[in-house]
Amino acid sequence: MRAIWTGAIGFGLVNIPIKIFSAVQNSELDLDMLDKKDKANIKFQRVNANTGKEVLWENIVKGYKVDDQYVVLDDEDFEKASPEQSKIIEIAEFVNEKEIDSIYYETPYYLQPEKSGIRAYALLREALAKTGMVGLGSYVLRNRESLVIIKPIGDVLVLNKIRFHAEIKETDELNIPEVKVKPAEMKMAVHLIEQLTTDFDISKYKDTYTEKLLSLIKAKSKGKKPAASTMKVVHSRSKDLMAQLKESLENSKRKAS
């Protein structure tokens, strides 16, 4: 793995030098865009809007329009805006992770300590594990400020980027009619949930769609015509909610037995 950021965690007056590594990888197939006529690869170009000519990466700069004129920014400008946030993940406070709704979670990263920060890294990891708290702070990566939590998973400290509250859309424009739930339906729904409740084990779930798609691709490469898959999802024919719940419970019992 290659580090994508090097800096430090600010834990009170303790600085923990660390490197950040991506903790996730895509599972979907890397499909190329092709011209339908001759199967040639489609390439994207960075084109000057005035001349129509391609612009090389080394000649591209970033700018922000102010009063119909662009103010060009370089790497030093981005760092000058907040030099401490470009180098330090400052833990502002510690919170209970259960209080953070899943809608705020974005991207996870692994934190690896530098040699000079191994003891402090271990101390923070064990203290978080003991208290059950997570560190909440912020830092700047790729010219963007990110709100983050830091938590232990096994021997590793994991940084999870989380969204700012302003980034979450309000629900005012959604049309959610008010419905009074019947007690009998609620009892049946709770019973169904209880029957389907198990210990969480993420390893049971695989990206089966990608596997099936790859099998289809291999079959087509050998000149075979893949057979169309049949829909296996079966819904209740009844439109009555109680009848659907009862049927769901019966199906659940049959699967369990």
Short mmCIF file of N, CA, C and O in Angstrom, two decimals, residues 44-142:
data_model
loop_
_atom_site.label_atom_id
_atom_site.label_comp_id
_atom_site.label_asym_id
_atom_site.label_seq_id
_atom_site.Cartn_x
_atom_site.Cartn_y
_atom_site.Cartn_z
N PHE A 44 -10.44 10.59 -22.77
CA PHE A 44 -10.92 11.90 -22.38
C PHE A 44 -9.76 12.89 -22.43
O PHE A 44 -8.64 12.58 -21.99
N GLN A 45 -10.02 14.05 -22.95
CA GLN A 45 -8.98 15.07 -23.07
C GLN A 45 -9.36 16.32 -22.30
O GLN A 45 -10.54 16.64 -22.13
N ARG A 46 -8.33 17.01 -21.82
CA ARG A 46 -8.51 18.30 -21.15
C ARG A 46 -8.31 19.37 -22.23
O ARG A 46 -7.19 19.59 -22.70
N VAL A 47 -9.42 20.01 -22.58
CA VAL A 47 -9.41 20.90 -23.73
C VAL A 47 -9.60 22.35 -23.30
O VAL A 47 -10.44 22.67 -22.45
N ASN A 48 -8.82 23.25 -23.89
CA ASN A 48 -8.95 24.68 -23.68
C ASN A 48 -10.26 25.15 -24.32
O ASN A 48 -10.50 24.94 -25.51
N ALA A 49 -11.13 25.78 -23.51
CA ALA A 49 -12.45 26.19 -24.00
C ALA A 49 -12.36 27.24 -25.10
O ALA A 49 -13.29 27.36 -25.92
N ASN A 50 -11.27 28.00 -25.14
CA ASN A 50 -11.13 29.06 -26.15
C ASN A 50 -10.53 28.54 -27.45
O ASN A 50 -11.01 28.88 -28.55
N THR A 51 -9.48 27.73 -27.35
CA THR A 51 -8.76 27.27 -28.55
C THR A 51 -9.20 25.91 -29.04
O THR A 51 -8.99 25.57 -30.20
N GLY A 52 -9.80 25.11 -28.15
CA GLY A 52 -10.20 23.75 -28.51
C GLY A 52 -9.03 22.78 -28.52
O GLY A 52 -9.20 21.61 -28.86
N LYS A 53 -7.85 23.24 -28.10
CA LYS A 53 -6.66 22.39 -28.10
C LYS A 53 -6.49 21.71 -26.74
O LYS A 53 -6.89 22.24 -25.71
N GLU A 54 -5.88 20.50 -26.77
CA GLU A 54 -5.64 19.75 -25.53
C GLU A 54 -4.59 20.46 -24.68
O GLU A 54 -3.62 21.02 -25.20
N VAL A 55 -4.78 20.43 -23.35
CA VAL A 55 -3.86 21.07 -22.40
C VAL A 55 -3.19 19.99 -21.57
O VAL A 55 -3.85 19.11 -21.00
N LEU A 56 -1.87 20.02 -21.46
CA LEU A 56 -1.13 19.05 -20.68
C LEU A 56 -1.34 19.31 -19.19
O LEU A 56 -1.58 20.45 -18.75
N TRP A 57 -1.21 18.24 -18.38
CA TRP A 57 -1.42 18.35 -16.94
C TRP A 57 -0.54 19.44 -16.32
O TRP A 57 -0.98 20.19 -15.45
N GLU A 58 0.74 19.50 -16.76
CA GLU A 58 1.66 20.46 -16.14
C GLU A 58 1.29 21.91 -16.42
O GLU A 58 1.80 22.82 -15.77
N ASN A 59 0.39 22.13 -17.38
CA ASN A 59 -0.03 23.49 -17.69
C ASN A 59 -1.40 23.85 -17.11
O ASN A 59 -1.96 24.90 -17.43
N ILE A 60 -1.93 22.95 -16.27
CA ILE A 60 -3.24 23.19 -15.68
C ILE A 60 -3.08 23.72 -14.26
O ILE A 60 -2.32 23.19 -13.46
N VAL A 61 -3.78 24.81 -13.95
CA VAL A 61 -3.78 25.40 -12.61
C VAL A 61 -5.22 25.48 -12.12
O VAL A 61 -6.17 25.32 -12.90
N LYS A 62 -5.39 25.74 -10.83
CA LYS A 62 -6.73 25.86 -10.26
C LYS A 62 -7.02 27.33 -9.96
O LYS A 62 -6.14 28.08 -9.57
N GLY A 63 -8.27 27.69 -10.18
CA GLY A 63 -8.64 29.08 -9.95
C GLY A 63 -10.07 29.22 -9.47
O GLY A 63 -10.89 28.30 -9.63
N TYR A 64 -10.36 30.38 -8.89
CA TYR A 64 -11.71 30.69 -8.39
C TYR A 64 -12.12 32.03 -8.97
O TYR A 64 -11.37 33.01 -8.92
N LYS A 65 -13.33 32.08 -9.54
CA LYS A 65 -13.78 33.30 -10.21
C LYS A 65 -14.32 34.32 -9.21
O LYS A 65 -15.20 34.03 -8.41
N VAL A 66 -13.75 35.51 -9.27
CA VAL A 66 -14.19 36.64 -8.45
C VAL A 66 -14.42 37.83 -9.36
O VAL A 66 -13.49 38.29 -10.04
N ASP A 67 -15.66 38.34 -9.41
CA ASP A 67 -16.00 39.49 -10.26
C ASP A 67 -15.58 39.24 -11.72
O ASP A 67 -14.90 40.08 -12.35
N ASP A 68 -15.94 38.09 -12.25
CA ASP A 68 -15.68 37.72 -13.65
C ASP A 68 -14.20 37.56 -13.98
O ASP A 68 -13.82 37.53 -15.16
N GLN A 69 -13.35 37.47 -12.96
CA GLN A 69 -11.93 37.21 -13.18
C GLN A 69 -11.48 36.06 -12.29
O GLN A 69 -11.93 35.94 -11.15
N TYR A 70 -10.58 35.23 -12.82
CA TYR A 70 -10.10 34.10 -12.05
C TYR A 70 -8.90 34.48 -11.19
O TYR A 70 -7.97 35.14 -11.65
N VAL A 71 -8.95 34.05 -9.92
CA VAL A 71 -7.80 34.14 -9.03
C VAL A 71 -7.15 32.77 -9.02
O VAL A 71 -7.76 31.78 -8.61
N VAL A 72 -5.91 32.69 -9.51
CA VAL A 72 -5.20 31.41 -9.62
C VAL A 72 -4.54 31.06 -8.29
O VAL A 72 -3.93 31.90 -7.64
N LEU A 73 -4.70 29.80 -7.88
CA LEU A 73 -4.14 29.31 -6.62
C LEU A 73 -3.10 28.23 -6.88
O LEU A 73 -3.28 27.39 -7.76
N ASP A 74 -2.00 28.26 -6.12
CA ASP A 74 -1.00 27.20 -6.22
C ASP A 74 -0.95 26.42 -4.90
O ASP A 74 -1.70 26.73 -3.96
N ASP A 75 -0.10 25.42 -4.83
CA ASP A 75 -0.03 24.56 -3.65
C ASP A 75 0.26 25.34 -2.37
O ASP A 75 -0.28 25.02 -1.30
N GLU A 76 1.11 26.34 -2.45
CA GLU A 76 1.45 27.15 -1.27
C GLU A 76 0.23 27.90 -0.75
O GLU A 76 0.06 28.04 0.46
N ASP A 77 -0.61 28.37 -1.66
CA ASP A 77 -1.82 29.09 -1.23
C ASP A 77 -2.75 28.17 -0.43
O ASP A 77 -3.30 28.57 0.60
N PHE A 78 -2.90 26.94 -0.90
CA PHE A 78 -3.77 26.00 -0.19
C PHE A 78 -3.24 25.71 1.21
O PHE A 78 -3.99 25.59 2.17
N GLU A 79 -1.91 25.59 1.33
CA GLU A 79 -1.32 25.30 2.63
C GLU A 79 -1.35 26.52 3.54
O GLU A 79 -1.56 26.39 4.75
N LYS A 80 -1.18 27.72 2.97
CA LYS A 80 -1.19 28.94 3.77
C LYS A 80 -2.56 29.18 4.41
O LYS A 80 -2.67 29.79 5.46
N ALA A 81 -3.62 28.70 3.74
CA ALA A 81 -4.98 28.90 4.25
C ALA A 81 -5.13 28.30 5.65
O ALA A 81 -5.82 28.85 6.51
N SER A 82 -4.48 27.17 5.89
CA SER A 82 -4.52 26.54 7.21
C SER A 82 -3.38 25.54 7.31
O SER A 82 -3.57 24.34 7.13
N PRO A 83 -2.15 26.04 7.57
CA PRO A 83 -0.98 25.14 7.60
C PRO A 83 -1.07 24.04 8.63
O PRO A 83 -0.63 22.92 8.39
N GLU A 84 -1.70 24.33 9.80
CA GLU A 84 -1.79 23.30 10.84
C GLU A 84 -2.70 22.16 10.42
O GLU A 84 -2.43 20.99 10.70
N GLN A 85 -3.80 22.47 9.71
CA GLN A 85 -4.72 21.42 9.29
C GLN A 85 -4.17 20.60 8.13
O GLN A 85 -4.65 19.51 7.86
N SER A 86 -3.16 21.12 7.44
CA SER A 86 -2.54 20.39 6.35
C SER A 86 -1.51 19.39 6.85
O SER A 86 -1.06 18.54 6.09
N LYS A 87 -1.16 19.49 8.13
CA LYS A 87 -0.13 18.62 8.69
C LYS A 87 -0.57 17.85 9.94
O LYS A 87 0.04 16.85 10.30
N ILE A 88 -1.63 18.33 10.60
CA ILE A 88 -2.04 17.71 11.86
C ILE A 88 -3.54 17.41 11.88
O ILE A 88 -4.35 18.25 11.49
N ILE A 89 -3.87 16.20 12.31
CA ILE A 89 -5.26 15.84 12.58
C ILE A 89 -5.49 16.13 14.06
O ILE A 89 -5.10 15.34 14.93
N GLU A 90 -6.06 17.26 14.36
CA GLU A 90 -6.23 17.68 15.74
C GLU A 90 -7.51 17.08 16.32
O GLU A 90 -8.61 17.35 15.84
N ILE A 91 -7.37 16.24 17.34
CA ILE A 91 -8.55 15.67 18.01
C ILE A 91 -9.14 16.75 18.91
O ILE A 91 -8.53 17.17 19.89
N ALA A 92 -10.32 17.24 18.56
CA ALA A 92 -10.96 18.32 19.31
C ALA A 92 -11.70 17.81 20.54
O ALA A 92 -11.75 18.47 21.57
N GLU A 93 -12.29 16.60 20.42
CA GLU A 93 -13.06 16.05 21.54
C GLU A 93 -13.24 14.55 21.32
O GLU A 93 -12.95 14.02 20.25
N PHE A 94 -13.74 13.90 22.36
CA PHE A 94 -14.02 12.46 22.29
C PHE A 94 -15.52 12.26 22.48
O PHE A 94 -16.14 12.88 23.34
N VAL A 95 -16.09 11.40 21.65
CA VAL A 95 -17.54 11.19 21.68
C VAL A 95 -17.86 9.71 21.63
O VAL A 95 -17.01 8.87 21.30
N ASN A 96 -19.11 9.39 21.94
CA ASN A 96 -19.60 8.01 21.85
C ASN A 96 -19.98 7.74 20.39
O ASN A 96 -20.80 8.46 19.81
N GLU A 97 -19.38 6.74 19.79
CA GLU A 97 -19.62 6.45 18.37
C GLU A 97 -21.09 6.15 18.09
O GLU A 97 -21.59 6.42 17.00
N LYS A 98 -21.81 5.62 19.08
CA LYS A 98 -23.22 5.28 18.89
C LYS A 98 -24.07 6.53 18.63
O LYS A 98 -25.19 6.43 18.11
N GLU A 99 -23.55 7.70 18.99
CA GLU A 99 -24.29 8.94 18.79
C GLU A 99 -24.13 9.50 17.38
O GLU A 99 -24.78 10.47 17.02
N ILE A 100 -23.25 8.88 16.57
CA ILE A 100 -23.02 9.35 15.21
C ILE A 100 -23.86 8.51 14.25
O ILE A 100 -23.63 7.32 14.09
N ASP A 101 -24.82 9.13 13.61
CA ASP A 101 -25.70 8.41 12.68
C ASP A 101 -24.92 7.95 11.46
O ASP A 101 -23.99 8.62 10.99
N SER A 102 -25.29 6.81 10.91
CA SER A 102 -24.59 6.23 9.77
C SER A 102 -24.63 7.12 8.53
O SER A 102 -23.78 6.99 7.64
N ILE A 103 -25.58 8.04 8.44
CA ILE A 103 -25.68 8.91 7.27
C ILE A 103 -24.46 9.81 7.14
O ILE A 103 -24.14 10.31 6.06
N TYR A 104 -23.73 10.02 8.24
CA TYR A 104 -22.56 10.90 8.21
C TYR A 104 -21.30 10.19 7.74
O TYR A 104 -20.34 10.84 7.34
N TYR A 105 -21.26 8.87 7.76
CA TYR A 105 -20.03 8.14 7.43
C TYR A 105 -19.70 8.21 5.95
O TYR A 105 -20.57 8.14 5.10
N GLU A 106 -18.41 8.34 5.66
CA GLU A 106 -17.98 8.46 4.27
C GLU A 106 -16.92 7.42 3.92
O GLU A 106 -17.24 6.36 3.40
N THR A 107 -15.63 7.67 4.22
CA THR A 107 -14.54 6.80 3.76
C THR A 107 -13.60 6.43 4.90
O THR A 107 -13.21 7.29 5.68
N PRO A 108 -13.19 5.13 5.01
CA PRO A 108 -12.26 4.72 6.06
C PRO A 108 -10.81 4.68 5.57
O PRO A 108 -10.55 4.38 4.40
N TYR A 109 -9.88 4.96 6.48
CA TYR A 109 -8.44 4.90 6.18
C TYR A 109 -7.72 4.26 7.36
O TYR A 109 -8.15 4.38 8.51
N TYR A 110 -6.61 3.58 7.06
CA TYR A 110 -5.74 3.03 8.10
C TYR A 110 -4.69 4.07 8.48
O TYR A 110 -4.17 4.78 7.62
N LEU A 111 -4.37 4.12 9.77
CA LEU A 111 -3.31 5.00 10.27
C LEU A 111 -2.14 4.14 10.73
O LEU A 111 -2.31 3.23 11.53
N GLN A 112 -0.96 4.44 10.21
CA GLN A 112 0.25 3.71 10.59
C GLN A 112 1.21 4.67 11.29
O GLN A 112 1.48 5.75 10.78
N PRO A 113 1.73 4.30 12.47
CA PRO A 113 2.62 5.21 13.19
C PRO A 113 4.02 5.23 12.60
O PRO A 113 4.51 4.22 12.09
N GLU A 114 4.66 6.40 12.65
CA GLU A 114 6.09 6.48 12.35
C GLU A 114 6.84 5.94 13.57
O GLU A 114 6.27 5.79 14.65
N LYS A 115 8.12 5.64 13.42
CA LYS A 115 8.90 5.04 14.51
C LYS A 115 8.86 5.89 15.78
O LYS A 115 8.77 5.36 16.88
N SER A 116 8.92 7.21 15.61
CA SER A 116 8.96 8.09 16.78
C SER A 116 7.62 8.20 17.50
O SER A 116 7.54 8.76 18.60
N GLY A 117 6.55 7.64 16.89
CA GLY A 117 5.23 7.77 17.50
C GLY A 117 4.59 6.47 17.91
O GLY A 117 3.40 6.43 18.25
N ILE A 118 5.37 5.38 17.92
CA ILE A 118 4.81 4.06 18.20
C ILE A 118 4.18 3.97 19.59
O ILE A 118 3.05 3.48 19.75
N ARG A 119 4.87 4.46 20.63
CA ARG A 119 4.35 4.36 22.00
C ARG A 119 3.09 5.20 22.17
O ARG A 119 2.10 4.77 22.77
N ALA A 120 3.11 6.43 21.63
CA ALA A 120 1.94 7.30 21.75
C ALA A 120 0.76 6.75 20.95
O ALA A 120 -0.40 6.86 21.38
N TYR A 121 1.05 6.16 19.80
CA TYR A 121 0.02 5.53 18.97
C TYR A 121 -0.66 4.40 19.75
O TYR A 121 -1.89 4.30 19.80
N ALA A 122 0.15 3.55 20.37
CA ALA A 122 -0.39 2.42 21.16
C ALA A 122 -1.19 2.92 22.34
O ALA A 122 -2.24 2.35 22.69
N LEU A 123 -0.72 4.00 22.97
CA LEU A 123 -1.43 4.56 24.12
C LEU A 123 -2.81 5.06 23.72
O LEU A 123 -3.81 4.76 24.39
N LEU A 124 -2.88 5.82 22.62
CA LEU A 124 -4.17 6.34 22.16
C LEU A 124 -5.09 5.19 21.77
O LEU A 124 -6.27 5.19 22.12
N ARG A 125 -4.57 4.20 21.08
CA ARG A 125 -5.37 3.04 20.66
C ARG A 125 -5.96 2.31 21.85
O ARG A 125 -7.16 2.02 21.90
N GLU A 126 -5.13 2.03 22.87
CA GLU A 126 -5.61 1.29 24.04
C GLU A 126 -6.56 2.13 24.89
O GLU A 126 -7.52 1.60 25.46
N ALA A 127 -6.32 3.44 24.98
CA ALA A 127 -7.20 4.32 25.75
C ALA A 127 -8.57 4.41 25.11
O ALA A 127 -9.60 4.40 25.80
N LEU A 128 -8.61 4.48 23.78
CA LEU A 128 -9.89 4.52 23.08
C LEU A 128 -10.64 3.19 23.26
O LEU A 128 -11.85 3.18 23.47
N ALA A 129 -9.90 2.09 23.18
CA ALA A 129 -10.52 0.77 23.36
C ALA A 129 -11.10 0.62 24.76
O ALA A 129 -12.19 0.07 24.95
N LYS A 130 -10.38 1.13 25.74
CA LYS A 130 -10.81 0.99 27.13
C LYS A 130 -12.03 1.85 27.45
O LYS A 130 -12.94 1.42 28.16
N THR A 131 -12.06 3.07 26.91
CA THR A 131 -13.17 3.98 27.21
C THR A 131 -14.37 3.79 26.29
O THR A 131 -15.47 4.23 26.61
N GLY A 132 -14.14 3.16 25.13
CA GLY A 132 -15.22 3.00 24.17
C GLY A 132 -15.53 4.27 23.41
O GLY A 132 -16.56 4.35 22.71
N MET A 133 -14.67 5.27 23.52
CA MET A 133 -14.88 6.54 22.84
C MET A 133 -14.13 6.57 21.50
O MET A 133 -13.28 5.73 21.22
N VAL A 134 -14.47 7.56 20.65
CA VAL A 134 -13.75 7.80 19.41
C VAL A 134 -13.31 9.26 19.40
O VAL A 134 -13.99 10.13 19.96
N GLY A 135 -12.15 9.52 18.79
CA GLY A 135 -11.66 10.88 18.69
C GLY A 135 -12.30 11.59 17.52
O GLY A 135 -12.41 11.03 16.42
N LEU A 136 -12.75 12.82 17.73
CA LEU A 136 -13.39 13.61 16.68
C LEU A 136 -12.51 14.82 16.36
O LEU A 136 -12.12 15.56 17.26
N GLY A 137 -12.17 14.97 15.08
CA GLY A 137 -11.31 16.08 14.70
C GLY A 137 -11.43 16.39 13.23
O GLY A 137 -12.35 15.94 12.55
N SER A 138 -10.48 17.16 12.70
CA SER A 138 -10.51 17.53 11.29
C SER A 138 -9.10 17.72 10.76
O SER A 138 -8.15 17.93 11.52
N TYR A 139 -8.96 17.64 9.43
CA TYR A 139 -7.69 17.91 8.77
C TYR A 139 -7.97 18.22 7.31
O TYR A 139 -9.12 18.13 6.85
N VAL A 140 -6.95 18.65 6.58
CA VAL A 140 -7.11 19.01 5.18
C VAL A 140 -6.37 18.01 4.31
O VAL A 140 -5.18 17.76 4.50
N LEU A 141 -7.09 17.41 3.35
CA LEU A 141 -6.50 16.47 2.39
C LEU A 141 -7.00 16.83 1.01
O LEU A 141 -8.20 16.98 0.79
N ARG A 142 -6.05 16.98 0.07
CA ARG A 142 -6.38 17.34 -1.32
C ARG A 142 -7.24 18.60 -1.38
O ARG A 142 -8.28 18.66 -2.03
#
